[in-house]
mmCIF file of C-alpha atoms in Angstrom:
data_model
loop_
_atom_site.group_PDB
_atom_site.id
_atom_site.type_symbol
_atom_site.label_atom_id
_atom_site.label_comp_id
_atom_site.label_asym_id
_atom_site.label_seq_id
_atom_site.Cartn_x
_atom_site.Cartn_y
_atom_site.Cartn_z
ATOM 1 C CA UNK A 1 -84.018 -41.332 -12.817
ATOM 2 C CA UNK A 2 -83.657 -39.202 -12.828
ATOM 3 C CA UNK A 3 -82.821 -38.306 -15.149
ATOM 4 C CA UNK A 4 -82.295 -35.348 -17.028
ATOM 5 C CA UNK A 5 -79.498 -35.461 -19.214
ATOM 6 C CA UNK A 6 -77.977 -32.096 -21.155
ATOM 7 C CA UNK A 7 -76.494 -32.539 -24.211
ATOM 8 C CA UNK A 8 -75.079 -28.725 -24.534
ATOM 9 C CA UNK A 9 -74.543 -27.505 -28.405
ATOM 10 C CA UNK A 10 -73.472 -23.816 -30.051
ATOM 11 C CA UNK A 11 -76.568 -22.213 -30.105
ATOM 12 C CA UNK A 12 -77.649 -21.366 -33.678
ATOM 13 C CA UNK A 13 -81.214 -21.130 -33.738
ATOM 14 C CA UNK A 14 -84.368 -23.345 -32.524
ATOM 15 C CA UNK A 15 -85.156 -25.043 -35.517
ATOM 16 C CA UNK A 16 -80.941 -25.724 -36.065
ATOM 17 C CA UNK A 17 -81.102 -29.316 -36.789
ATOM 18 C CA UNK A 18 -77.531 -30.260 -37.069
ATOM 19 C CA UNK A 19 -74.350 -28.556 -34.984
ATOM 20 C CA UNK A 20 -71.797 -26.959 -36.748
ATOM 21 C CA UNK A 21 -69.628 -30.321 -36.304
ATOM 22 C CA UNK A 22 -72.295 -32.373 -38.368
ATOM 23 C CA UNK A 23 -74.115 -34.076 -35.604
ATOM 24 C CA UNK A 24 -77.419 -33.841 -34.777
ATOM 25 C CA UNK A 25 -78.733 -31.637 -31.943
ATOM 26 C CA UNK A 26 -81.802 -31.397 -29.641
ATOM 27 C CA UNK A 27 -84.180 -29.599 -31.449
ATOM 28 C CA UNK A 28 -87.031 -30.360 -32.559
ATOM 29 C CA UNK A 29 -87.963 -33.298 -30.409
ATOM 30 C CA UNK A 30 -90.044 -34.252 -27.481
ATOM 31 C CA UNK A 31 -87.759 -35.235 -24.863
ATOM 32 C CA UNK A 32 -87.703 -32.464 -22.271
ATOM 33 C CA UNK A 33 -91.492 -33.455 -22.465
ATOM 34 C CA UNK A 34 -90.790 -37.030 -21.591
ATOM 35 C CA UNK A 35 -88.285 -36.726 -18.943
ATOM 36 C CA UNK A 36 -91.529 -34.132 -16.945
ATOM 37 C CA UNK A 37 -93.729 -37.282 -17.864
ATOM 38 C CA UNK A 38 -91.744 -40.072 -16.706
ATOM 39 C CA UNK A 39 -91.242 -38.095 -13.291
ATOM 40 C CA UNK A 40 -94.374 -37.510 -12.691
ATOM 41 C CA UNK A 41 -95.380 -41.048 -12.914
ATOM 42 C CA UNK A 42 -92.673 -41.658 -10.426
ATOM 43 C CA UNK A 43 -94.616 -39.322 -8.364
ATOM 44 C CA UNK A 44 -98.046 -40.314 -8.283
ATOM 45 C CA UNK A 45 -96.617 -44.352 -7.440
ATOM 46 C CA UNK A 46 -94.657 -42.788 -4.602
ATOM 47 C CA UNK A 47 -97.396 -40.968 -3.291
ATOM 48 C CA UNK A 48 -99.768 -43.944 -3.152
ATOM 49 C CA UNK A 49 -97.165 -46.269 -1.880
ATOM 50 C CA UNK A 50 -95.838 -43.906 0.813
ATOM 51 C CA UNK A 51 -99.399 -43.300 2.249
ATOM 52 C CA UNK A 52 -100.233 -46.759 2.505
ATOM 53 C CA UNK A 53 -103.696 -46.209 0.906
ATOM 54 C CA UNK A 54 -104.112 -49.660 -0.422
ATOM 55 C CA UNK A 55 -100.340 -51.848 0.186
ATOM 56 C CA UNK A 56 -100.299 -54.766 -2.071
ATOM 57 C CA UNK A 57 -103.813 -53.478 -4.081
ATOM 58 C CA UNK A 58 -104.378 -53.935 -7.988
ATOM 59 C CA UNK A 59 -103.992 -50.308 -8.457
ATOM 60 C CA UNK A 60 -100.160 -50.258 -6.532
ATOM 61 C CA UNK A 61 -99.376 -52.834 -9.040
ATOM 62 C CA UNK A 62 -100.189 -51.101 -12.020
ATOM 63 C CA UNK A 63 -98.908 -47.815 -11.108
ATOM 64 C CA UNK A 64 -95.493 -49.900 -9.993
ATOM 65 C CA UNK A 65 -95.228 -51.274 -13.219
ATOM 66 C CA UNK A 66 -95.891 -47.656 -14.817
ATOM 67 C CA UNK A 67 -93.063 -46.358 -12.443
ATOM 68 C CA UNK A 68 -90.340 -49.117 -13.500
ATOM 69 C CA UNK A 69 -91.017 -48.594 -17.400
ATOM 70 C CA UNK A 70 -90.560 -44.965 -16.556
ATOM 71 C CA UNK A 71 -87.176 -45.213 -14.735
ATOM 72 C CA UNK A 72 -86.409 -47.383 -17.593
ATOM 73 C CA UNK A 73 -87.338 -44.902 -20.032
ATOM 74 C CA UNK A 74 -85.097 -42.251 -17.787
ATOM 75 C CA UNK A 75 -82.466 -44.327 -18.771
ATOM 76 C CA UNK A 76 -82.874 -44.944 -22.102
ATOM 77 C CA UNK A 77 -83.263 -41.378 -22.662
ATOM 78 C CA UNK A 78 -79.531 -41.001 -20.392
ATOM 79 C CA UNK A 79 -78.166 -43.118 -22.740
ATOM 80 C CA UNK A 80 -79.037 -41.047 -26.100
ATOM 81 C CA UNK A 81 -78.259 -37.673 -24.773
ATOM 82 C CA UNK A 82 -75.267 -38.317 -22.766
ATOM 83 C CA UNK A 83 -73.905 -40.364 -25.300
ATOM 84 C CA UNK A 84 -74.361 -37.135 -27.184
ATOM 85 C CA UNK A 85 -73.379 -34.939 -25.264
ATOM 86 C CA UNK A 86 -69.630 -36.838 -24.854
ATOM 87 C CA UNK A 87 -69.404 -36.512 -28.132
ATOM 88 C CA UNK A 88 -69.798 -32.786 -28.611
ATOM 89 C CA UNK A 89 -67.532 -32.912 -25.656
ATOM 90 C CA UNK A 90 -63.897 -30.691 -26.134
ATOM 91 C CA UNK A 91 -62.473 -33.447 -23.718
ATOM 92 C CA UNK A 92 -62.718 -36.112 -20.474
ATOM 93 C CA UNK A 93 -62.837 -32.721 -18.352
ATOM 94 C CA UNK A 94 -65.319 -30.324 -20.399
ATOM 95 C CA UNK A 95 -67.964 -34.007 -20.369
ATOM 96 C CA UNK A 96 -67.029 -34.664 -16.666
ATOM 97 C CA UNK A 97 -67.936 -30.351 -15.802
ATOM 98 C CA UNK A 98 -70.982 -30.473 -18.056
ATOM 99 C CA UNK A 99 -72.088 -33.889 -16.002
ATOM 100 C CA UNK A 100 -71.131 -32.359 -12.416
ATOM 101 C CA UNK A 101 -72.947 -29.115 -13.502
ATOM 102 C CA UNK A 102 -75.912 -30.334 -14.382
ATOM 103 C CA UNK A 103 -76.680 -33.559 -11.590
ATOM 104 C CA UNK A 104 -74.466 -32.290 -8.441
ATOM 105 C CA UNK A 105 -75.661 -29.084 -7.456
ATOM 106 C CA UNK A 106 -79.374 -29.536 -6.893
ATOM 107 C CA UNK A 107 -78.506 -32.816 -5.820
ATOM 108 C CA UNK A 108 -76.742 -31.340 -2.698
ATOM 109 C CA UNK A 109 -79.026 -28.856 -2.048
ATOM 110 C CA UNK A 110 -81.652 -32.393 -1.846
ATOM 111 C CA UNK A 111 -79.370 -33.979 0.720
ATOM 112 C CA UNK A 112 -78.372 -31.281 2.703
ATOM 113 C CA UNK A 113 -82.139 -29.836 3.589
ATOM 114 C CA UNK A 114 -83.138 -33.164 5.365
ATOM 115 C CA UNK A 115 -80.196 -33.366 7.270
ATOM 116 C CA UNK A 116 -80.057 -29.324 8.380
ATOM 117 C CA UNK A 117 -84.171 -30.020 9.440
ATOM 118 C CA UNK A 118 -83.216 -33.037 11.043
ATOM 119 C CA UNK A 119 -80.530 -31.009 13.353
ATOM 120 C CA UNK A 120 -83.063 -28.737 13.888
ATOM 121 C CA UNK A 121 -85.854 -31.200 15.203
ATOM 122 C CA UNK A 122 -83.752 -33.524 17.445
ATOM 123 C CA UNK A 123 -81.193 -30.285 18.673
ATOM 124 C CA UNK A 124 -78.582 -31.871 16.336
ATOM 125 C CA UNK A 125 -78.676 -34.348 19.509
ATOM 126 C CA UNK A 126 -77.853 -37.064 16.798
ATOM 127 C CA UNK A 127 -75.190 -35.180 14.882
ATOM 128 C CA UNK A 128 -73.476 -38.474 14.527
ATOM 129 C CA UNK A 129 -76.336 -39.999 12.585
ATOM 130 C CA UNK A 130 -76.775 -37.032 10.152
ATOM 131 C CA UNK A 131 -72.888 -36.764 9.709
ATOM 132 C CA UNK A 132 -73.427 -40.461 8.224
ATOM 133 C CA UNK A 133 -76.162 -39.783 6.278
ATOM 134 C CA UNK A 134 -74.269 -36.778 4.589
ATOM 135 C CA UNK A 135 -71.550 -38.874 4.404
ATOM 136 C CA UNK A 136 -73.265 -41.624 2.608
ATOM 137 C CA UNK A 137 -75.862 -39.886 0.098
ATOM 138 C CA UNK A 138 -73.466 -36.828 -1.022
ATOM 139 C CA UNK A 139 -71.449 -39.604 -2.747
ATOM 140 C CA UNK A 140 -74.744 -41.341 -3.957
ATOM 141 C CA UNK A 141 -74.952 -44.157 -1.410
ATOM 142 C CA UNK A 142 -78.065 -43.222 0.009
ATOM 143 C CA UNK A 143 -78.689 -47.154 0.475
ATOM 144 C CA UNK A 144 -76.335 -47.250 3.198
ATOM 145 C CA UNK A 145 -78.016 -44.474 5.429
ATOM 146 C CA UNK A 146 -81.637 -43.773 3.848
ATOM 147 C CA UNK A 147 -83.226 -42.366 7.549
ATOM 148 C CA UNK A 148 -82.193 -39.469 9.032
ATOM 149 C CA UNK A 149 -83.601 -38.866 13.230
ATOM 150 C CA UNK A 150 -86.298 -36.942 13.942
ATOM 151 C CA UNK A 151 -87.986 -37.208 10.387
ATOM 152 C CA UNK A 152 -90.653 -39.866 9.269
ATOM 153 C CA UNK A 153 -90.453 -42.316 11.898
ATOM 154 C CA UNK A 154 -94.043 -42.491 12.412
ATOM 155 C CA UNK A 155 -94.731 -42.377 8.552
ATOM 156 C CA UNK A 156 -95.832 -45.384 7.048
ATOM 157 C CA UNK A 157 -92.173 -45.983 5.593
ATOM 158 C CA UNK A 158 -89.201 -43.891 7.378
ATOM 159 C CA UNK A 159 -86.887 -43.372 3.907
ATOM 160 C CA UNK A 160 -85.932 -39.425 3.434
ATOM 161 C CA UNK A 161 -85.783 -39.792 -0.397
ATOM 162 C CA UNK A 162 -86.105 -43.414 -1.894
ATOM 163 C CA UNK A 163 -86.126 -42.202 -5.495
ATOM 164 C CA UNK A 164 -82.768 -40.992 -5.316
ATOM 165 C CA UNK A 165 -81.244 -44.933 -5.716
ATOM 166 C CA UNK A 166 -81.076 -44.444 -9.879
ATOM 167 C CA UNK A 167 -79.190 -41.133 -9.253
ATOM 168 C CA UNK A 168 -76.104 -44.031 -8.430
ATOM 169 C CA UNK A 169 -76.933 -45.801 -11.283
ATOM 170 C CA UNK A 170 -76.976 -42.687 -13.292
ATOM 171 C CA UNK A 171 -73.658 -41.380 -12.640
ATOM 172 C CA UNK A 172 -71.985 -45.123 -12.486
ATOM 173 C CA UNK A 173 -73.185 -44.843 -16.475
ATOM 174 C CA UNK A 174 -71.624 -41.329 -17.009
ATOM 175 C CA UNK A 175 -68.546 -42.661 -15.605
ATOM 176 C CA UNK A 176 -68.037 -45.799 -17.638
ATOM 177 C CA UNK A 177 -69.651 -44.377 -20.939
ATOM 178 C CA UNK A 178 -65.848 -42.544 -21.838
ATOM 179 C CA UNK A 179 -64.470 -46.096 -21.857
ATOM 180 C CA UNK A 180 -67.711 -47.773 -23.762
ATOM 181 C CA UNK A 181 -66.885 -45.117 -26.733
ATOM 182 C CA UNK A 182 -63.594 -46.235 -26.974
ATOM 183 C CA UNK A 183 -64.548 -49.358 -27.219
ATOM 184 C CA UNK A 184 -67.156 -48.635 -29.768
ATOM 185 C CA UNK A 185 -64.601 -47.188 -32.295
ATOM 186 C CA UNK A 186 -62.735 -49.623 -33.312
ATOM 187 C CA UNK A 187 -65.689 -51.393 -34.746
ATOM 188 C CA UNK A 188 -66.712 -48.686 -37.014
ATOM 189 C CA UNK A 189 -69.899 -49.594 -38.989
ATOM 190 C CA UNK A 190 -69.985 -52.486 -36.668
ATOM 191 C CA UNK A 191 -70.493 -50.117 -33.756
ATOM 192 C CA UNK A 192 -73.814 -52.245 -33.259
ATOM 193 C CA UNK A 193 -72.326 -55.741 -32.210
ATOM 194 C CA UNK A 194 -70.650 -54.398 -29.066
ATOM 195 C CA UNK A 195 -73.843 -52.664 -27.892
ATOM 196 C CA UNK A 196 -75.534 -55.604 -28.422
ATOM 197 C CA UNK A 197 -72.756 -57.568 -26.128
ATOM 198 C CA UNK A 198 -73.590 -54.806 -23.728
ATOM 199 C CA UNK A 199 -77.135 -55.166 -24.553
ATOM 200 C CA UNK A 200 -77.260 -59.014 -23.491
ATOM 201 C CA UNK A 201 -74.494 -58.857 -20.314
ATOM 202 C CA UNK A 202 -76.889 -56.879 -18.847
ATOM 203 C CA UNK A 203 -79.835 -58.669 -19.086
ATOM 204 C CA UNK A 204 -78.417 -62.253 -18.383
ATOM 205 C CA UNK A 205 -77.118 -59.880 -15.100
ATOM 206 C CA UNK A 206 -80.521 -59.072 -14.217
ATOM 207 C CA UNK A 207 -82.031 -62.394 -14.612
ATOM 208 C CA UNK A 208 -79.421 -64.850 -13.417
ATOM 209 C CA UNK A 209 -77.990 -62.744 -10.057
ATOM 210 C CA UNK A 210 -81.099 -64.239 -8.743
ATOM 211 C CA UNK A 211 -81.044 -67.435 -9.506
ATOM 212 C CA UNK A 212 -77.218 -68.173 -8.701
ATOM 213 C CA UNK A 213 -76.557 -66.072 -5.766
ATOM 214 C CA UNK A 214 -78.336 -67.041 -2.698
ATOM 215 C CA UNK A 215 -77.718 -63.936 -0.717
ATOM 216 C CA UNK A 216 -80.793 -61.366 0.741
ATOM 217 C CA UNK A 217 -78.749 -58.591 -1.697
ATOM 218 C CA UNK A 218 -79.130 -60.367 -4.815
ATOM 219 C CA UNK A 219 -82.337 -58.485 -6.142
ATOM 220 C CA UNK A 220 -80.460 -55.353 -5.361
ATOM 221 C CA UNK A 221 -77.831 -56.453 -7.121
ATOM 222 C CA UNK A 222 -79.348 -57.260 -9.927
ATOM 223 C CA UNK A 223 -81.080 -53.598 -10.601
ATOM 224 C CA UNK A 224 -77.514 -52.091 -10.306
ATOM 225 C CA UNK A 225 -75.648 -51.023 -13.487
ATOM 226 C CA UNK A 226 -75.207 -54.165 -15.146
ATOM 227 C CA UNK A 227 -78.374 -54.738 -14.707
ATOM 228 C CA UNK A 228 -79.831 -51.636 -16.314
ATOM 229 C CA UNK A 229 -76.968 -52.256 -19.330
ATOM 230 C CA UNK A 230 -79.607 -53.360 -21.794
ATOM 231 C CA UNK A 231 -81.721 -49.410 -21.374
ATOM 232 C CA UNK A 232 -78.433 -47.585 -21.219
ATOM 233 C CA UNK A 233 -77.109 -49.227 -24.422
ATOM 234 C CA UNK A 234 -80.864 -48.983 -26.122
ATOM 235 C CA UNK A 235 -80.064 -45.101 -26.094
ATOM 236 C CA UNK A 236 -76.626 -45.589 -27.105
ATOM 237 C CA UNK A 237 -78.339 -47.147 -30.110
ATOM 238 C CA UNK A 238 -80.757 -43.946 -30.470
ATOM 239 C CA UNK A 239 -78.106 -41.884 -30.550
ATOM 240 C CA UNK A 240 -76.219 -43.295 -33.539
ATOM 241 C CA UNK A 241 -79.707 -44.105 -35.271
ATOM 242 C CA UNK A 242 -80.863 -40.310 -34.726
ATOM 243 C CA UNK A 243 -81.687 -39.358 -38.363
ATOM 244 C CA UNK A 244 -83.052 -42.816 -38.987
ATOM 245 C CA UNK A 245 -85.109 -42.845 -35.801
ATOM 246 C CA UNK A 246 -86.261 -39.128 -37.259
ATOM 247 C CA UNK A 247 -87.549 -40.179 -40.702
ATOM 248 C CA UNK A 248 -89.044 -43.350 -39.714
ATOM 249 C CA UNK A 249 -90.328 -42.487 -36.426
ATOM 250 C CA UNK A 250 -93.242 -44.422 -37.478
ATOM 251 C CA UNK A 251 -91.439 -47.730 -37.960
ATOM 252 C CA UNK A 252 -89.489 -47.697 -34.512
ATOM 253 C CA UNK A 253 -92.927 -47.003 -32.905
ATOM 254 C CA UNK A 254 -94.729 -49.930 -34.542
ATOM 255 C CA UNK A 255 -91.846 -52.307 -33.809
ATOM 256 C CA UNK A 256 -91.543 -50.708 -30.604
ATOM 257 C CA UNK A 257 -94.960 -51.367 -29.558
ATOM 258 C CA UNK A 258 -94.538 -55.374 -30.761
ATOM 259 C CA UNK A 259 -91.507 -55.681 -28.883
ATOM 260 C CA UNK A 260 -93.186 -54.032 -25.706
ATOM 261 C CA UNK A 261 -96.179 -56.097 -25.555
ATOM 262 C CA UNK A 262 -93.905 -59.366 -26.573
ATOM 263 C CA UNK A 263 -91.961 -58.412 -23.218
ATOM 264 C CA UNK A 264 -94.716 -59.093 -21.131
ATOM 265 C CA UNK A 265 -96.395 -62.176 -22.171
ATOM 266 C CA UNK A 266 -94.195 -64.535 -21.124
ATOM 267 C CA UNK A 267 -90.906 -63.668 -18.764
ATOM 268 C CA UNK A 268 -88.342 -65.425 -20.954
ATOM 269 C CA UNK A 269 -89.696 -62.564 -23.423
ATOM 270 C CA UNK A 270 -88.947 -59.693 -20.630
ATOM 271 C CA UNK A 271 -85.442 -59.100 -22.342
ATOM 272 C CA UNK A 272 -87.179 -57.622 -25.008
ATOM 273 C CA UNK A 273 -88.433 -55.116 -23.173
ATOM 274 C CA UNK A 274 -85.481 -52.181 -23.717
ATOM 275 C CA UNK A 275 -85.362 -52.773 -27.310
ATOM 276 C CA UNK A 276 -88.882 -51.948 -27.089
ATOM 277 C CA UNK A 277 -88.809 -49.259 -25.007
ATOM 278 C CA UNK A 278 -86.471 -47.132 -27.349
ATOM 279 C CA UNK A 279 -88.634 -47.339 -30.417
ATOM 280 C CA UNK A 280 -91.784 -46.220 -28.507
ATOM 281 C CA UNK A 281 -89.770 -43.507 -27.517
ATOM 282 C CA UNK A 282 -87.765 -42.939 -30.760
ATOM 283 C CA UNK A 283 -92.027 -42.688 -31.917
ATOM 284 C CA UNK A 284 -92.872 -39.746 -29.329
ATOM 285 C CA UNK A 285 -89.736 -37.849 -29.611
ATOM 286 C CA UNK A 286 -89.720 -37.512 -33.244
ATOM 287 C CA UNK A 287 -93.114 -38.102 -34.522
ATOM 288 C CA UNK A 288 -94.844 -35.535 -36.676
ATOM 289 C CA UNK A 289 -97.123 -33.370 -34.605
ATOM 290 C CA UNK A 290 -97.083 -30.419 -31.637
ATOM 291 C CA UNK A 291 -93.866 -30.117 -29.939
ATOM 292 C CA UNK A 292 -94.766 -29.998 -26.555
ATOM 293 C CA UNK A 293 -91.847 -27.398 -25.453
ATOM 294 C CA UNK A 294 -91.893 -28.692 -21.684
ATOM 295 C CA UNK A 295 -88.689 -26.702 -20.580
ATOM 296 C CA UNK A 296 -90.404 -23.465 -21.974
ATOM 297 C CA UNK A 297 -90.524 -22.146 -18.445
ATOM 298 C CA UNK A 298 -87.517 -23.880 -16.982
ATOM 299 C CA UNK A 299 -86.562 -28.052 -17.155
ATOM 300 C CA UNK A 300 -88.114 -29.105 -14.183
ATOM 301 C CA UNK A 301 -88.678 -32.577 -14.501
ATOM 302 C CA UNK A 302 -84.962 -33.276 -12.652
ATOM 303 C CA UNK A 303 -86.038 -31.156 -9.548
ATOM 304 C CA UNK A 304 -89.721 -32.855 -9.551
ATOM 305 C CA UNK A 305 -88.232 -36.810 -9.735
ATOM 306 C CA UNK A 306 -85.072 -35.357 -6.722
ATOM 307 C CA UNK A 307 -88.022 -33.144 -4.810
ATOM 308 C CA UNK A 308 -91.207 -35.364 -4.529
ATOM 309 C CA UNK A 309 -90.365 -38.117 -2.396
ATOM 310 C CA UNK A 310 -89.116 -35.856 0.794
ATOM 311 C CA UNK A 311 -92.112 -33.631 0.353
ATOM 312 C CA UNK A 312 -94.597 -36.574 0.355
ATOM 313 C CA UNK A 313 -93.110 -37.860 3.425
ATOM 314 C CA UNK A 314 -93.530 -34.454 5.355
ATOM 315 C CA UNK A 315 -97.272 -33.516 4.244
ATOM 316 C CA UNK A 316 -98.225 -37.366 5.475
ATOM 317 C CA UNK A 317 -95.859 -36.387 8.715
ATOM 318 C CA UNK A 318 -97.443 -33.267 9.218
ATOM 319 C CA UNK A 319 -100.920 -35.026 8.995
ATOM 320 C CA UNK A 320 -102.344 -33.813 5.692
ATOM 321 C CA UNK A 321 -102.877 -37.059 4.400
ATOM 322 C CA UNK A 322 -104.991 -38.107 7.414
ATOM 323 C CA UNK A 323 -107.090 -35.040 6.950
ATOM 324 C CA UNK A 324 -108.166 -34.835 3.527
ATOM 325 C CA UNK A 325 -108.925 -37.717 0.824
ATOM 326 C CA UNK A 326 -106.490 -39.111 -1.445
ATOM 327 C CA UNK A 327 -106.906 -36.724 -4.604
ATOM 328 C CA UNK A 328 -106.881 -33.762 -2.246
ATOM 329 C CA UNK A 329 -103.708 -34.738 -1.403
ATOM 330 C CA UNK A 330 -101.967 -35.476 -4.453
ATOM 331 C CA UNK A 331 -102.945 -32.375 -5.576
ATOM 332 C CA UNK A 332 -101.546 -30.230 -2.761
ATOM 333 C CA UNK A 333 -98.573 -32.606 -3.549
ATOM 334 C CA UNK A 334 -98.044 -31.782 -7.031
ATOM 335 C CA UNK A 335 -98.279 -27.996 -6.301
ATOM 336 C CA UNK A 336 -95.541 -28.356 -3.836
ATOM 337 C CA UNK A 337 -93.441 -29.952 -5.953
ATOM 338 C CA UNK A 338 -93.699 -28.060 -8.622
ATOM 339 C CA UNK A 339 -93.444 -25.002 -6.988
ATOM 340 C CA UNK A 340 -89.897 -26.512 -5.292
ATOM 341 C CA UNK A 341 -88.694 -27.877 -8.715
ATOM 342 C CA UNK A 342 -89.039 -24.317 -10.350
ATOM 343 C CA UNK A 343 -87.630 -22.552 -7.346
ATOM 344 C CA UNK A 344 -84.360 -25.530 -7.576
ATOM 345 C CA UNK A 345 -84.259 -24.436 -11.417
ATOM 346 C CA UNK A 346 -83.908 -20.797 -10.945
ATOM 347 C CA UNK A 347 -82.065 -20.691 -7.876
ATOM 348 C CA UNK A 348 -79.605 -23.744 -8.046
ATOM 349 C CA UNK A 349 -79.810 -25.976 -11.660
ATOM 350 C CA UNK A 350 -79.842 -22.609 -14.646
ATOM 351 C CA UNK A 351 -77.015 -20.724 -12.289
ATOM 352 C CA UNK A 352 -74.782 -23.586 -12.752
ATOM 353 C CA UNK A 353 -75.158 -24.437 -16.050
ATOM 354 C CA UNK A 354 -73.232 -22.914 -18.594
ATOM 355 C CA UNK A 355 -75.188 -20.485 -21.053
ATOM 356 C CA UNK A 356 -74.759 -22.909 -24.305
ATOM 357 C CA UNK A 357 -76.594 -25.892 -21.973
ATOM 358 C CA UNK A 358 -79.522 -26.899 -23.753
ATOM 359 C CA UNK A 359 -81.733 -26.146 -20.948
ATOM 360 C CA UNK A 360 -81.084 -22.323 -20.918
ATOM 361 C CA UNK A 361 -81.782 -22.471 -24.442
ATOM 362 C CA UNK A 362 -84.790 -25.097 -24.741
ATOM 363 C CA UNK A 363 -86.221 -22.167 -21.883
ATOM 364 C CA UNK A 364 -85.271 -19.344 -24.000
ATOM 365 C CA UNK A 365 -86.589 -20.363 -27.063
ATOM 366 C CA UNK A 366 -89.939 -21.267 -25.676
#
């Protein structure tokens, strides 16, 4: 994930296509319609694996598969906008407040429900083991406390909210990107060749942790950061390709789509699989057609990736999954979700943002 990235501009008008500093700007483009996409794909694979319907199955497989190119793609698309967003950045603090502003404060509000229902169900007889999980996933480590007492322990899998691992991953990138564009200057037109280092680190991270480090952690290890270099610095690449990417969105699809299916015929072809990834996208976000304004009545695809997981685990604890078929309860799913993810927006993710974010104006504009 998660991830919705702001990249916040002067506000000119919708169709502005360039900011008043010369770079390009949000509009016109299809990724708030992506990022609702890519979560809700996250979604449906969490709500078949959490129920158990069929472990192990054909159709688990596929949708996993659909879930990891989708967290990939949240990446790729963190790695465009962010990168844009530092740049239109006054400063280390204004990028660090528009980062905080836009991840931390629905993010809290995530953690801290659980752990206030989990008081309430045991008689905060356990207030020990919700003061560790506090302490643990309000600074993103929710791998080192992921259960709270009292909730899901008769559920098929006992995790309060397993998609919130990327969030980690996520900020670990906004933190080292400030030093990766100081890096990147020096090089001018050669900006390429150390993305491309970055590009290759990563994957020989993924691939060889494995192989060389005989510890139970290592596949864990290898999904961290480093690992998820090659997607990160794929958007990084969008972003300084922008107008190119716009006028021959047609040409990053095609070898896009090459690259993609190259990726998955053989495994020494899987490192292909981020360059691919970011001209598929590069084809949807610019390519001529509708627009598909997704944000037109609030950007909710952050609160549906941070919302879904908890609220699957308490319909299956509360017995709705036992009581009604599988699309009956996806569908009560979905509405709950959504209906949380637009109540987070209004109530917790617009307030903080300031009014220039590109949220408040993508909703605005309509």
């Amino acid at each position: 994930m998660k991830a919705r990235l702001p990249l916040d501009f002067q506000r000119k008008s919708s169709l502005q296509r360039t900011s008043c500093r010369g770079r390009p700007t949000l509009a016109a483009n299809r990724f708030d319609f992506l990022r609702l996409l890519f979560a809700a794909v996250v979604l449906v694979y969490h709500a078949w694996v959490l129920t158990a319907v069929a472990p192990q199955g054909m159709t688990e497989r596929v949708l996993a598969q659909m879930a990891e190119l989708s967290i990939q793609g949240f990446f790729v698309v963190s790695g465009a906008l962010v990168f844009g967003s530092f740049e239109r950045s006054r400063g280390l603090g204004d990028y660090a407040a528009k980062r905080v502003r836009r991840l931390y404060p629905a993010y809290a509000v995530i953690v801290l429900i659980p752990a206030i229902a989990s008081g309430f169900v045991t008689g905060w007889s356990d207030i020990e083991a919700v003061g560790r999980y506090l302490a643990a996933n309000l600074v993103f480590l929710n791998f080192l406390e992921p259960d709270l007492p009292g909730l899901f322990s008769g559920n098929p899998f006992s995790e309060v909210n397993g998609a919130l691992w990327t969030l980690k991953i996520e900020v670990m990138f906004y933190m080292a990107l400030p030093i990766l564009a100081v890096i990147l200057r020096p090089f001018g037109r050669a900006w390429w060749a150390p993305l491309l280092l970055i590009y290759v680190a990563g994957e020989a991270w993924r691939l060889l942790i494995p192989v060389y480090l005989d510890h139970p952690l290592a596949p864990q290890l290898a999904r961290q950061l480093p690992g998820q270099r090659a997607y990160f610095a794929s958007g990084m690449v969008l972003w300084k390709l922008w107008g190119m990417g716009k006028s021959k969105a047609v040409h990053f699809g095609v070898v896009g789509a090459g690259l993609m299916a190259a990726s998955f015929v053989h495994p020494t072809l899987e490192p292909l699989r981020a360059a691919g990834l970011v001209g598929m996208i590069t084809f949807v976000v610019f390519a001529p057609g509708p627009a598909f304004r997704a944000a037109r009545f609030g950007d909710i695809s952050y609160g549906l990736y941070i919302t879904h997981f908890p609220i699957i685990q308490v319909f299956i604890m509360a017995g709705i999954f036992a009581a009604i078929p599988f699309a009956g309860f996806l569908a009560v799913v979905i509405f709950a979700v959504l209906a949380a993810s637009y109540l987070l927006w209004h109530l917790v993710e617009k307030p903080a943002l300031r009014r220039d974010s590109h949220y408040r104006v993508a909703e605005e504009a309509g």
